[in-house]
PDB file of C-alpha atoms in Angstrom:
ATOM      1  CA  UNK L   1       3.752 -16.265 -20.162  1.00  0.00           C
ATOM      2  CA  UNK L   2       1.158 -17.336 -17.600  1.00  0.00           C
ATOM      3  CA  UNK L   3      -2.260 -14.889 -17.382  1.00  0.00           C
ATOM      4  CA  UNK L   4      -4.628 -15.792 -14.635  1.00  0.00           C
ATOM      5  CA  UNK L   5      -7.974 -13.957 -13.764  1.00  0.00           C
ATOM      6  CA  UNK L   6      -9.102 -14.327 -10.359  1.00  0.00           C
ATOM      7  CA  UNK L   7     -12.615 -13.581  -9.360  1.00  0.00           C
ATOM      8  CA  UNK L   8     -14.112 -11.913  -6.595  1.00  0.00           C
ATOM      9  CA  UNK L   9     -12.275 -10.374  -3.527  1.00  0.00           C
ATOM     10  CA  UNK L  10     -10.288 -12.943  -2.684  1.00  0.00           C
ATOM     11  CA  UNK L  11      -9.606 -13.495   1.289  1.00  0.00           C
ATOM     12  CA  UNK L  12      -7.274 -11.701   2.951  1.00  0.00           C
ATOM     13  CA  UNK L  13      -6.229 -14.288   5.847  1.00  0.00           C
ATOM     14  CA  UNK L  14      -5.491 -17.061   4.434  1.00  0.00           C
ATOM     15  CA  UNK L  15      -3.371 -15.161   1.587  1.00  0.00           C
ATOM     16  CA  UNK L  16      -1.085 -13.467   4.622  1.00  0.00           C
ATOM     17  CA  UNK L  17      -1.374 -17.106   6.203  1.00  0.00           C
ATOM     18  CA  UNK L  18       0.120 -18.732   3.075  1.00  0.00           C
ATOM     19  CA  UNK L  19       2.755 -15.898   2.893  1.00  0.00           C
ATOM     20  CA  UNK L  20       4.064 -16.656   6.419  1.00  0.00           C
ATOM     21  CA  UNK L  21       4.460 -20.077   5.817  1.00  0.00           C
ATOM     22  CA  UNK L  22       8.326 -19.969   4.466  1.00  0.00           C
ATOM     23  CA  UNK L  23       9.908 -18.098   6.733  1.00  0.00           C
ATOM     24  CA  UNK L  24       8.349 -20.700   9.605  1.00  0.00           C
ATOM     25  CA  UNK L  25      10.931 -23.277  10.809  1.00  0.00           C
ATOM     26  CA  UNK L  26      11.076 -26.212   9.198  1.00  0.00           C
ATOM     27  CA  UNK L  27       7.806 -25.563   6.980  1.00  0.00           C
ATOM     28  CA  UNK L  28      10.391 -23.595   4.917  1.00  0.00           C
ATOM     29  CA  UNK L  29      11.786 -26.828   3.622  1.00  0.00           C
ATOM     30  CA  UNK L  30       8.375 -28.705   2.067  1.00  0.00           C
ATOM     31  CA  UNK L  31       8.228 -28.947  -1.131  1.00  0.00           C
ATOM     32  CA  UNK L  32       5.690 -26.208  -2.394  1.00  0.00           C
ATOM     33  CA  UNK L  33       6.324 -23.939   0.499  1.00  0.00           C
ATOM     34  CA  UNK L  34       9.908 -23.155   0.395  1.00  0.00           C
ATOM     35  CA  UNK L  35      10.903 -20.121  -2.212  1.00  0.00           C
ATOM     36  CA  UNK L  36      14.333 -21.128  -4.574  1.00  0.00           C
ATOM     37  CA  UNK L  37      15.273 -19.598  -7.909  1.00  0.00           C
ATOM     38  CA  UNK L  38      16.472 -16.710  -8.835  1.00  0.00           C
ATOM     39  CA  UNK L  39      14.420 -15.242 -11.646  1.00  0.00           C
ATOM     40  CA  UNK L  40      10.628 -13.792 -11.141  1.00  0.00           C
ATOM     41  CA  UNK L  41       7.837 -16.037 -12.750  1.00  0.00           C
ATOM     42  CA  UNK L  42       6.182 -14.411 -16.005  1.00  0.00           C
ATOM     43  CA  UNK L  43       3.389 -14.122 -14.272  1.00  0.00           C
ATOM     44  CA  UNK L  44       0.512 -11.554 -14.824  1.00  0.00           C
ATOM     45  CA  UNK L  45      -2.843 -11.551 -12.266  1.00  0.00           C
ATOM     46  CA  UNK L  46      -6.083  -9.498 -13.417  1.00  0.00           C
ATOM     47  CA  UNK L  47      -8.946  -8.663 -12.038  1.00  0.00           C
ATOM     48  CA  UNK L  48     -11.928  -8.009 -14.489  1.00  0.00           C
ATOM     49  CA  UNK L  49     -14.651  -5.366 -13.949  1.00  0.00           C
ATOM     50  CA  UNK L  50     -14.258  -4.375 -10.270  1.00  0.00           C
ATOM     51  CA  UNK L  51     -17.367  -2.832  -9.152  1.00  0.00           C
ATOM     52  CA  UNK L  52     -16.125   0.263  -6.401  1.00  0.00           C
ATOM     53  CA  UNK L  53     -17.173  -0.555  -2.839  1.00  0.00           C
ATOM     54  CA  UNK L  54     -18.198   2.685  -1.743  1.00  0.00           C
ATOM     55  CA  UNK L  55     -18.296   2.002   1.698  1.00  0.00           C
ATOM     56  CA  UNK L  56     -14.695   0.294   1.749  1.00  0.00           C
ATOM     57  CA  UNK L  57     -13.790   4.325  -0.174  1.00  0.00           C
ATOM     58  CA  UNK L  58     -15.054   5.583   3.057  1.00  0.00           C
ATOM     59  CA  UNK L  59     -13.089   3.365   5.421  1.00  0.00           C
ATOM     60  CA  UNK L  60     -10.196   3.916   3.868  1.00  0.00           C
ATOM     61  CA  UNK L  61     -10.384   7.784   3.361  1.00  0.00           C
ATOM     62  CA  UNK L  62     -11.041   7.825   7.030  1.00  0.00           C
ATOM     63  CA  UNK L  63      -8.353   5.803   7.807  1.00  0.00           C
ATOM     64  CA  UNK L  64      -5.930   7.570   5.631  1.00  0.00           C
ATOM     65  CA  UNK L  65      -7.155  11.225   6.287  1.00  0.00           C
ATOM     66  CA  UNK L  66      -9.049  11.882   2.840  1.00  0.00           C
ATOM     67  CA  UNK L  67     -11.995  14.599   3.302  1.00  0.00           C
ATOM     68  CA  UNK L  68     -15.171  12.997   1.116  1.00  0.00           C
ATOM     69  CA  UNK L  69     -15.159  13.301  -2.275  1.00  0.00           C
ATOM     70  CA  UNK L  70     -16.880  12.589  -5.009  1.00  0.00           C
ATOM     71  CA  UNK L  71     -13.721  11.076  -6.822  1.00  0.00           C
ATOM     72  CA  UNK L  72     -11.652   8.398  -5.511  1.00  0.00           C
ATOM     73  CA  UNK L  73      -8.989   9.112  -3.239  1.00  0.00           C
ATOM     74  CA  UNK L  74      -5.695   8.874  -5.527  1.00  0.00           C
ATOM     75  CA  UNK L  75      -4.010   6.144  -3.610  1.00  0.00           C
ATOM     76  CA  UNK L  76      -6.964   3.888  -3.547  1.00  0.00           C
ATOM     77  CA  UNK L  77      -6.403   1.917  -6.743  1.00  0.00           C
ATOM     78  CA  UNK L  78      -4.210  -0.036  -4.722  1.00  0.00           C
ATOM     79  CA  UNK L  79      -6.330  -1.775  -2.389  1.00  0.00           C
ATOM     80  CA  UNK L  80      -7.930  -2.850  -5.991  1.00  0.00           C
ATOM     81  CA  UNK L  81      -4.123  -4.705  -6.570  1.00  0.00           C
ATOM     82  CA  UNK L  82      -3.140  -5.361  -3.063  1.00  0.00           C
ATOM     83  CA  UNK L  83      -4.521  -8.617  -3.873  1.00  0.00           C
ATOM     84  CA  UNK L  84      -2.785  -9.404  -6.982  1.00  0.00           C
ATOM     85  CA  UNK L  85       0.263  -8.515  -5.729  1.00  0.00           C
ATOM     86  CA  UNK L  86      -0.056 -10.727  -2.774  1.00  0.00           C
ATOM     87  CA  UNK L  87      -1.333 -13.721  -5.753  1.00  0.00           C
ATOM     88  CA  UNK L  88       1.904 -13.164  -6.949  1.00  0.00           C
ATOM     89  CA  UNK L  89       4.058 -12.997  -3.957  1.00  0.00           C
ATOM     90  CA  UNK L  90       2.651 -16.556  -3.090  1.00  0.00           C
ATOM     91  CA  UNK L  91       2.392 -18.627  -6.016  1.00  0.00           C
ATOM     92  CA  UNK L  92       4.849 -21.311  -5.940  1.00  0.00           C
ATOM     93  CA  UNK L  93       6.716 -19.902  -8.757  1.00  0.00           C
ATOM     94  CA  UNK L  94       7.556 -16.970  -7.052  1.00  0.00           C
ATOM     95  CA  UNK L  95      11.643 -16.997  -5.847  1.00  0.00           C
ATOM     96  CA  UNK L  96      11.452 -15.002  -2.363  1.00  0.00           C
ATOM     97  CA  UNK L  97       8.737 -15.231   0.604  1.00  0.00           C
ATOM     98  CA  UNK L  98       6.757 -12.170   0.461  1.00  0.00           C
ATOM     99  CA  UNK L  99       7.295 -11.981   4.605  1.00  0.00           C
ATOM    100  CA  UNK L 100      10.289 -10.277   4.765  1.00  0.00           C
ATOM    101  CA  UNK L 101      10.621  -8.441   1.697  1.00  0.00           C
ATOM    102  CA  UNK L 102      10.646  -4.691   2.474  1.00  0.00           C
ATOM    103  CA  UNK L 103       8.660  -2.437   0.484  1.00  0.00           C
ATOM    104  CA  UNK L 104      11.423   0.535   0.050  1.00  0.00           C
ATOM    105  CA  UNK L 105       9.461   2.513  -2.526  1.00  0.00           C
ATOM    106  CA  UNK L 106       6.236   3.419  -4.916  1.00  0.00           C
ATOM    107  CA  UNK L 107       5.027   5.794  -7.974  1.00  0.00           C
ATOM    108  CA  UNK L 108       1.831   6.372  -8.317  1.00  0.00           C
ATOM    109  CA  UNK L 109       0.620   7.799 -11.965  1.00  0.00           C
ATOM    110  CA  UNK L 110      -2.824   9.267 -12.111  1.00  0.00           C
ATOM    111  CA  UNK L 111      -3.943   9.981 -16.106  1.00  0.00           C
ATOM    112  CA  UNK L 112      -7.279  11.433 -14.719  1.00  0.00           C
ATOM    113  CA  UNK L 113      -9.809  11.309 -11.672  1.00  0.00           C
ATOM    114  CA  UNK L 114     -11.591   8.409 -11.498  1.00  0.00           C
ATOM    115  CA  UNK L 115     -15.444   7.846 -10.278  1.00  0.00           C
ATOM    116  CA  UNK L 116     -16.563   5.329  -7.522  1.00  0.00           C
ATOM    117  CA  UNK L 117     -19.303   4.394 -10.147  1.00  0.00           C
ATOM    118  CA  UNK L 118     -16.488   2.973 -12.676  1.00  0.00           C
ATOM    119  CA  UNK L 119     -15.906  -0.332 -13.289  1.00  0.00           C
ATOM    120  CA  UNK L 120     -12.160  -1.659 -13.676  1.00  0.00           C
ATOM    121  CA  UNK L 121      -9.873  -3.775 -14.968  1.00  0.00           C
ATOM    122  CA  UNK L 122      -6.624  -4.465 -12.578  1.00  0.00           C
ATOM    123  CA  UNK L 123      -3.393  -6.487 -13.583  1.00  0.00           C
ATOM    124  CA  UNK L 124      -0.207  -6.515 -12.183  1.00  0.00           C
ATOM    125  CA  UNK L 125       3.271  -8.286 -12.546  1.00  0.00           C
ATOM    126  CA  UNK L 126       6.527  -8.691 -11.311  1.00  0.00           C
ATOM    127  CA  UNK L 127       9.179  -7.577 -13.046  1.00  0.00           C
ATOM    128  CA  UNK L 128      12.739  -6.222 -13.345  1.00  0.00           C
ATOM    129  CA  UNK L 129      15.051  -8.268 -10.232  1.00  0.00           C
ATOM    130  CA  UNK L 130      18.229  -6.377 -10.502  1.00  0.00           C
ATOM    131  CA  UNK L 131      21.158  -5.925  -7.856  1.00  0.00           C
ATOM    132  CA  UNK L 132      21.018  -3.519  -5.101  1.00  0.00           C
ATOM    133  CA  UNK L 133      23.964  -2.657  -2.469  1.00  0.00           C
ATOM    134  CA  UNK L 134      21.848  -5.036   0.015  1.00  0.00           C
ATOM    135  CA  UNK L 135      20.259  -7.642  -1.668  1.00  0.00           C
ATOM    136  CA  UNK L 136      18.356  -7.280  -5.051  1.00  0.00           C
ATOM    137  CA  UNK L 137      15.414  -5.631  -5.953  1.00  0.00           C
ATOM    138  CA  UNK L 138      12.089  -5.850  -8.190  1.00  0.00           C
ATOM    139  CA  UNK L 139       8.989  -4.088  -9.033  1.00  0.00           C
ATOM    140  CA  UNK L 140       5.540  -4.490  -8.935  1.00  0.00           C
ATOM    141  CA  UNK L 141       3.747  -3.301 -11.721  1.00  0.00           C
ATOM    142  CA  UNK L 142      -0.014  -2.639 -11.519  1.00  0.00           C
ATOM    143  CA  UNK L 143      -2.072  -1.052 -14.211  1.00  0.00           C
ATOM    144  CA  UNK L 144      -5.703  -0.046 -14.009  1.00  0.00           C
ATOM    145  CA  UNK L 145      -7.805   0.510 -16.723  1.00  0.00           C
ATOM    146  CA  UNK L 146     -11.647   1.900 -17.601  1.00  0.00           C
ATOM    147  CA  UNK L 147     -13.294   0.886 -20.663  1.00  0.00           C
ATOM    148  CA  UNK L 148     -10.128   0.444 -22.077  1.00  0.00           C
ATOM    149  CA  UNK L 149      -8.732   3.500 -21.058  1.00  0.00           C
ATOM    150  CA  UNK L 150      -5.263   3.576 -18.650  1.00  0.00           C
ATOM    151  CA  UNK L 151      -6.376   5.359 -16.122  1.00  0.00           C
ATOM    152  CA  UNK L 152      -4.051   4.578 -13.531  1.00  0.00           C
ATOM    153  CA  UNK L 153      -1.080   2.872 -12.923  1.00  0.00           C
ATOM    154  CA  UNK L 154       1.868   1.813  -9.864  1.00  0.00           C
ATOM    155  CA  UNK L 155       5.363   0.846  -9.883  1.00  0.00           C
ATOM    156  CA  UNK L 156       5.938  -0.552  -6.057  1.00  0.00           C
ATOM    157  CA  UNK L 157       9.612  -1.631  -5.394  1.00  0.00           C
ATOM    158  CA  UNK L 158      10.781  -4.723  -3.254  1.00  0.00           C
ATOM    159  CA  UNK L 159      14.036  -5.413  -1.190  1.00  0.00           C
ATOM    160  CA  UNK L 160      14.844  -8.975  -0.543  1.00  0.00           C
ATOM    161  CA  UNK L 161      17.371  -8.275   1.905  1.00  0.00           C
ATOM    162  CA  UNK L 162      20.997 -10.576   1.179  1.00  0.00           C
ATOM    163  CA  UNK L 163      24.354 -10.647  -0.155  1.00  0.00           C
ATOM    164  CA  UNK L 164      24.480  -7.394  -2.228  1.00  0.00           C
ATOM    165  CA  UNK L 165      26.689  -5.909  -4.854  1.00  0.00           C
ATOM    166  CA  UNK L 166      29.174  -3.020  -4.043  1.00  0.00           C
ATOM    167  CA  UNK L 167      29.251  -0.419  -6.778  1.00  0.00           C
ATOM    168  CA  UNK L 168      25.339  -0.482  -7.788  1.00  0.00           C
ATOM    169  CA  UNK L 169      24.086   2.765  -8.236  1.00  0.00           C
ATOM    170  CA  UNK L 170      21.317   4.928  -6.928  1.00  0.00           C
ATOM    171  CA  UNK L 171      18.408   4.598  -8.825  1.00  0.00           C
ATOM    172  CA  UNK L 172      16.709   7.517 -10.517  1.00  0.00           C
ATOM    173  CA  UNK L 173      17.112  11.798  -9.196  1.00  0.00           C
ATOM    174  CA  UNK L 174      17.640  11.595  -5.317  1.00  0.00           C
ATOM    175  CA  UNK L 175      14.739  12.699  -3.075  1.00  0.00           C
ATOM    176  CA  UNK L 176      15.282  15.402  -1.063  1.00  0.00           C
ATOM    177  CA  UNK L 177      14.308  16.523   2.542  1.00  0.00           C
ATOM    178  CA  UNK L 178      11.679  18.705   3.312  1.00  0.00           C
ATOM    179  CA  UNK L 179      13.210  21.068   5.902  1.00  0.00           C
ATOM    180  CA  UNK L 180      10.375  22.768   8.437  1.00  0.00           C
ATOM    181  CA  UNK L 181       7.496  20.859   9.762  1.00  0.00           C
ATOM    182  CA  UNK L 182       4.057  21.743   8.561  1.00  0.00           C
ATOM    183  CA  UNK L 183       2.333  19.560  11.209  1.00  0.00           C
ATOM    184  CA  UNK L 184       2.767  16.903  13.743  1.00  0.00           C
ATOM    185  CA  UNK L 185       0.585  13.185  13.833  1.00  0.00           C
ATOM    186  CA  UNK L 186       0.038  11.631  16.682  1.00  0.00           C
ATOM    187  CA  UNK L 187      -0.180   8.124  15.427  1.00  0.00           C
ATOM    188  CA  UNK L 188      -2.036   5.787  17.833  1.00  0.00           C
ATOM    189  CA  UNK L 189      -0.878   1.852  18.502  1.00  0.00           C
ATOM    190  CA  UNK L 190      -3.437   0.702  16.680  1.00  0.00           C
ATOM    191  CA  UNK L 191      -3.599   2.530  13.401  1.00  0.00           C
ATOM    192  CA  UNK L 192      -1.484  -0.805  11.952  1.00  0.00           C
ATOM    193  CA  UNK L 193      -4.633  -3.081  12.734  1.00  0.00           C
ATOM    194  CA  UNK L 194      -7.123  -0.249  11.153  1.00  0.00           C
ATOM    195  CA  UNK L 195      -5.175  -0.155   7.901  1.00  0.00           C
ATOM    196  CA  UNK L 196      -4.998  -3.752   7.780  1.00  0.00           C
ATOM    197  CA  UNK L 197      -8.980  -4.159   7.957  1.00  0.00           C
ATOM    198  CA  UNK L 198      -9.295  -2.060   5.320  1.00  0.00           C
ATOM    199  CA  UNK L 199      -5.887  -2.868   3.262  1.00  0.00           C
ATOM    200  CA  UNK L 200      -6.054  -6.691   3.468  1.00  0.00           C
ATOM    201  CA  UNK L 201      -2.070  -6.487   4.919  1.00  0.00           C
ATOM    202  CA  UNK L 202      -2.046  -8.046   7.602  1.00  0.00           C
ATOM    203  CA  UNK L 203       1.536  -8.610   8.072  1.00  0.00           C
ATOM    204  CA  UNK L 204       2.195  -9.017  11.503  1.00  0.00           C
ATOM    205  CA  UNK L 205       4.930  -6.609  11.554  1.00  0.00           C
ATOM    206  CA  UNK L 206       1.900  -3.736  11.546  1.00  0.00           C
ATOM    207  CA  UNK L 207      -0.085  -5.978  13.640  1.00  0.00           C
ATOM    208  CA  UNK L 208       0.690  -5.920  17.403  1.00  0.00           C
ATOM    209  CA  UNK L 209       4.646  -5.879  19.769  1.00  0.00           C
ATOM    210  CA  UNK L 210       4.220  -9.600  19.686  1.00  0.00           C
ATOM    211  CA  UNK L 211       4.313 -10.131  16.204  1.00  0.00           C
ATOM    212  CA  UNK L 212       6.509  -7.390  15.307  1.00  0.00           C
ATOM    213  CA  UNK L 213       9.363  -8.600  17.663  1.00  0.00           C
ATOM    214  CA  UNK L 214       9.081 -12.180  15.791  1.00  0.00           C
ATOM    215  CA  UNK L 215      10.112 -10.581  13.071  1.00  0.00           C
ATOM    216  CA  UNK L 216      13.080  -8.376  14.714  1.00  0.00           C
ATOM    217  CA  UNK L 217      10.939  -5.336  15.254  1.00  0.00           C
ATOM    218  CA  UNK L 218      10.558  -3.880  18.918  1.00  0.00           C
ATOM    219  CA  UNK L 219       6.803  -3.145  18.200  1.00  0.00           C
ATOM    220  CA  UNK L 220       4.760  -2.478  15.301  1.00  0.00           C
ATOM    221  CA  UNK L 221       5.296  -0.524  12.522  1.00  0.00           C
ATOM    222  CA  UNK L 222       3.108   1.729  10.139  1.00  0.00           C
ATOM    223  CA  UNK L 223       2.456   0.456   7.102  1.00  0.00           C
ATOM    224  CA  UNK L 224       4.404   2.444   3.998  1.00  0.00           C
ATOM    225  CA  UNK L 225       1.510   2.348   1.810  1.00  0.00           C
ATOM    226  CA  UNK L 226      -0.858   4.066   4.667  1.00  0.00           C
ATOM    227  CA  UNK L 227       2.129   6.728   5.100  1.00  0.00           C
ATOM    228  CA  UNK L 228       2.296   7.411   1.589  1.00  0.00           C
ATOM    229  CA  UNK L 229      -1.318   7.904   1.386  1.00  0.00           C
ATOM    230  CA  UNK L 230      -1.566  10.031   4.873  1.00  0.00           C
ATOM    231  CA  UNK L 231       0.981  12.019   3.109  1.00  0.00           C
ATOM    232  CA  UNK L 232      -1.233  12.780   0.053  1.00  0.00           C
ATOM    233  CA  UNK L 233      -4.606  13.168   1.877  1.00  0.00           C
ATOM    234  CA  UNK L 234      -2.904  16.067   3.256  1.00  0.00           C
ATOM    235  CA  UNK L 235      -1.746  17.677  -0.385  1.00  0.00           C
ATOM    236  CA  UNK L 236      -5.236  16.160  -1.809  1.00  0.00           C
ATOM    237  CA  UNK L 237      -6.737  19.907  -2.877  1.00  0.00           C
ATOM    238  CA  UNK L 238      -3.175  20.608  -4.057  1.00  0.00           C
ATOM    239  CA  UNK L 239      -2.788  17.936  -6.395  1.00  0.00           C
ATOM    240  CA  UNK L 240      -3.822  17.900 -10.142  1.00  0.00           C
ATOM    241  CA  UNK L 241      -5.994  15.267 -11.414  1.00  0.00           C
ATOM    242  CA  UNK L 242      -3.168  14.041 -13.866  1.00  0.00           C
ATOM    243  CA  UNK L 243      -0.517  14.238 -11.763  1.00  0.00           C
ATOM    244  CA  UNK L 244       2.487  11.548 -10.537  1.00  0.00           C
ATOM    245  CA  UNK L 245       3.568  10.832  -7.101  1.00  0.00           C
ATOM    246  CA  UNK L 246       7.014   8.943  -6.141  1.00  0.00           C
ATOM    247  CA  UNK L 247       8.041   8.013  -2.594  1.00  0.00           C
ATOM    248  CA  UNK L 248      11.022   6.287  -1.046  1.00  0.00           C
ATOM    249  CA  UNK L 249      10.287   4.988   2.499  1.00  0.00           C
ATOM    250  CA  UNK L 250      13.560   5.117   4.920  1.00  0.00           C
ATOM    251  CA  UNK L 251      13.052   4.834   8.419  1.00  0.00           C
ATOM    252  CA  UNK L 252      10.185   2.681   9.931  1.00  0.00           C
ATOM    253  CA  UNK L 253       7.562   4.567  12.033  1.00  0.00           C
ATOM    254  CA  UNK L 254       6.724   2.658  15.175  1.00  0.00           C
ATOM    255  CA  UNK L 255       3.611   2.495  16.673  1.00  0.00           C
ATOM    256  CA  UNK L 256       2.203   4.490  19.075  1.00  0.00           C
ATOM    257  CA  UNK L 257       4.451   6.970  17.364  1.00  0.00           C
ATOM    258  CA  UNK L 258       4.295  10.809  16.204  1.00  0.00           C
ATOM    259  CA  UNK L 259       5.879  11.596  12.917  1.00  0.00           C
ATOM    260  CA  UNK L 260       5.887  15.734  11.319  1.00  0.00           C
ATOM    261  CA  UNK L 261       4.901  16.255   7.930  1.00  0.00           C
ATOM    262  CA  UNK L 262       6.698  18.588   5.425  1.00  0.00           C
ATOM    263  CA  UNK L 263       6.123  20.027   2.064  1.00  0.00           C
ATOM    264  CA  UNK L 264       7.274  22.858  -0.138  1.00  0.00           C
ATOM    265  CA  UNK L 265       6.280  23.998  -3.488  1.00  0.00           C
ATOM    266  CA  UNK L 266       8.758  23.742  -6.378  1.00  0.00           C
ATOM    267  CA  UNK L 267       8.842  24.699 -10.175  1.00  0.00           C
ATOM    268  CA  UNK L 268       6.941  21.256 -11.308  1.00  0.00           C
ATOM    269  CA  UNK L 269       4.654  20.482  -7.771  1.00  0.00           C
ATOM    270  CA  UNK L 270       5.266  19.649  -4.309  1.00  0.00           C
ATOM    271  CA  UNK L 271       8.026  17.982  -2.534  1.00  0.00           C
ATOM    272  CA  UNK L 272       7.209  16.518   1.328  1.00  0.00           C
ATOM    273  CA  UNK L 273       8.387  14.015   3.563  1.00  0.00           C
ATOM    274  CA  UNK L 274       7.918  12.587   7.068  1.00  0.00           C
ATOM    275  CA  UNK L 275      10.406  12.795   9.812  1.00  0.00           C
ATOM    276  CA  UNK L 276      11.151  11.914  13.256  1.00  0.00           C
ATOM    277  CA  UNK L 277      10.118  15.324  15.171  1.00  0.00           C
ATOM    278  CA  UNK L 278      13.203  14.905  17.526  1.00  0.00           C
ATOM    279  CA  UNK L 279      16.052  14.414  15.294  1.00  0.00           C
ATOM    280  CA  UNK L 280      14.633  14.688  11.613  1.00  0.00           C
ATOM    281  CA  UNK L 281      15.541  11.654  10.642  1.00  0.00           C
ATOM    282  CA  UNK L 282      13.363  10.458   7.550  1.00  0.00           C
ATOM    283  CA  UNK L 283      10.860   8.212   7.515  1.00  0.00           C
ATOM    284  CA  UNK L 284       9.178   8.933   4.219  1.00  0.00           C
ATOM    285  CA  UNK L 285      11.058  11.455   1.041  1.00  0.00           C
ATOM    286  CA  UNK L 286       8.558  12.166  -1.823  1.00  0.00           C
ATOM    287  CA  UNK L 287       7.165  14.232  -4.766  1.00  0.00           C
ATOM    288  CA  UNK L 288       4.118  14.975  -6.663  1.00  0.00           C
ATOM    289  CA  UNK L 289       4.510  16.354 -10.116  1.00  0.00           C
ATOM    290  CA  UNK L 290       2.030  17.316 -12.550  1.00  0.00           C
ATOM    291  CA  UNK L 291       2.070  15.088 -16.040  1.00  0.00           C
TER     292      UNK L 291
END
């Protein structure tokens, strides 16, 4: 088992620069740059004592659609990993580039609210590859922790699109859509660019038409992660502070696009999702439960 520590805030650019470089013609085949195997490195990427940035909280509440607080918005933990998962996405040992994996779904588990003035301990690793009906599937695994305390934690899930296996199963209780709308977004073209500043992700699939259509998009898309947090900005005074949250993302949202925004109350929480207005086709399915 490998454990690395990596200091600082490491740069975004040259990260998402590095991460592009397999899928390029021809720079796919050096040695060092092109991804083979077919079993995820035991790998595991900290970050020690992260001192909270509160003006990069305030970005990215306004970007996301978090009123102020005097807690940290419950997605923002991971811009603290983004990083490390992008450290592990790129490291030579890693099987699959990290362009062109889809992010298809996340859980977020909050133990308790945490303070701007904390200081925190990140790690995250890669773990489980397993089959899926289109190509196989891993998770991310990110755990954040205060004076030795859990305090947070995030399972993201990754698609590497490819041969897949017929008869694999569903994972986990289905998601179900939120019928009704409880509002509209207008999303503007750039809202992929203003997450990016503030995420690190600059994949150019949320970037600009340009870059999307290299990538077989016919202009940019929204980031999950931002929709996932949009999502919870708007259920923020409804959530617990221990509480879990589990999306699956379907449907990409193009931008300049509008998406409506659904949620109900059931026994446990809330269930939501976002939808095309026009049809209701789903771009987002999630819960929040209390722990």
């Amino acid at each position: 088992m490998s454990d690395r520590t990596i200091e600082g805030q490491p740069s975004a650019l040259p990260t998402m620069l590095k991460a592009a470089l397999p899928v390029l013609p021809g720079v796919n085949l050096i040695p060092g740059v092109a991804r083979k195997g077919s079993s995820l490195p035991d790998l595991t990427l900290h970050r020690k004592d992260v001192v909270i940035d509160r003006r990069h909280v305030a970005a990215y509440a306004e970007v996301c659609g978090f009123e102020p607080s005097q807690t940290l918005p419950f997605t923002y933990p991971h811009m603290l990993a983004f990083p490390l998962h992008m450290g592990i996405m790129t490291d030579a040992s890693f099987p699959f580039p990290a362009i062109g994996t889809v992010h298809v779904g996340n859980s977020i588990t909050r133990h308790r609210e945490l303070a701007p003035t904390e200081r925190l301990d990140v790690s995250a690793t890669a773990v489980n590859l397993r089959p899926h009906p289109k190509g196989r599937v891993f998770d991310l695994v990110t755990t954040v922790t205060s004076d030795g305390e859990t305090v947070w934690e995030s399972t993201s899930n990754y698609l590497r699109i490819g041969k897949g296996e017929k008869g694999v199963q569903a994972e986990g209780e289905p998601f179900g859509l939120v019928t009704g709308t409880g509002a509209v977004w207008q999303l503007p073209g750039d809202l992929g660019r203003r997450y990016a500043r503030v995420s690190g992700d600059h994949n150019p699939i949320h970037l600009y038409p340009l870059t999307a259509k290299a990538f077989g998009f016919p202009r940019q898309i929204a980031h999950g992660m931002w929709s996932k947090a949009r999502c919870v900005a708007a259920m923020a005074n409804r959530l617990p502070g221990s509480a879990r949250v589990e999306v699956e993302f379907k449907k990409p949202i193009f931008l300049p696009g509008r998406v409506a925004f659904g949620s109900c109350v059931v026994q446990d929480g809330l269930d939501f999702s976002l939808t095309k207005p026009g049809d209701g086709a789903p771009h987002l399915l999630g819960r929040a439960r209390r722990l």
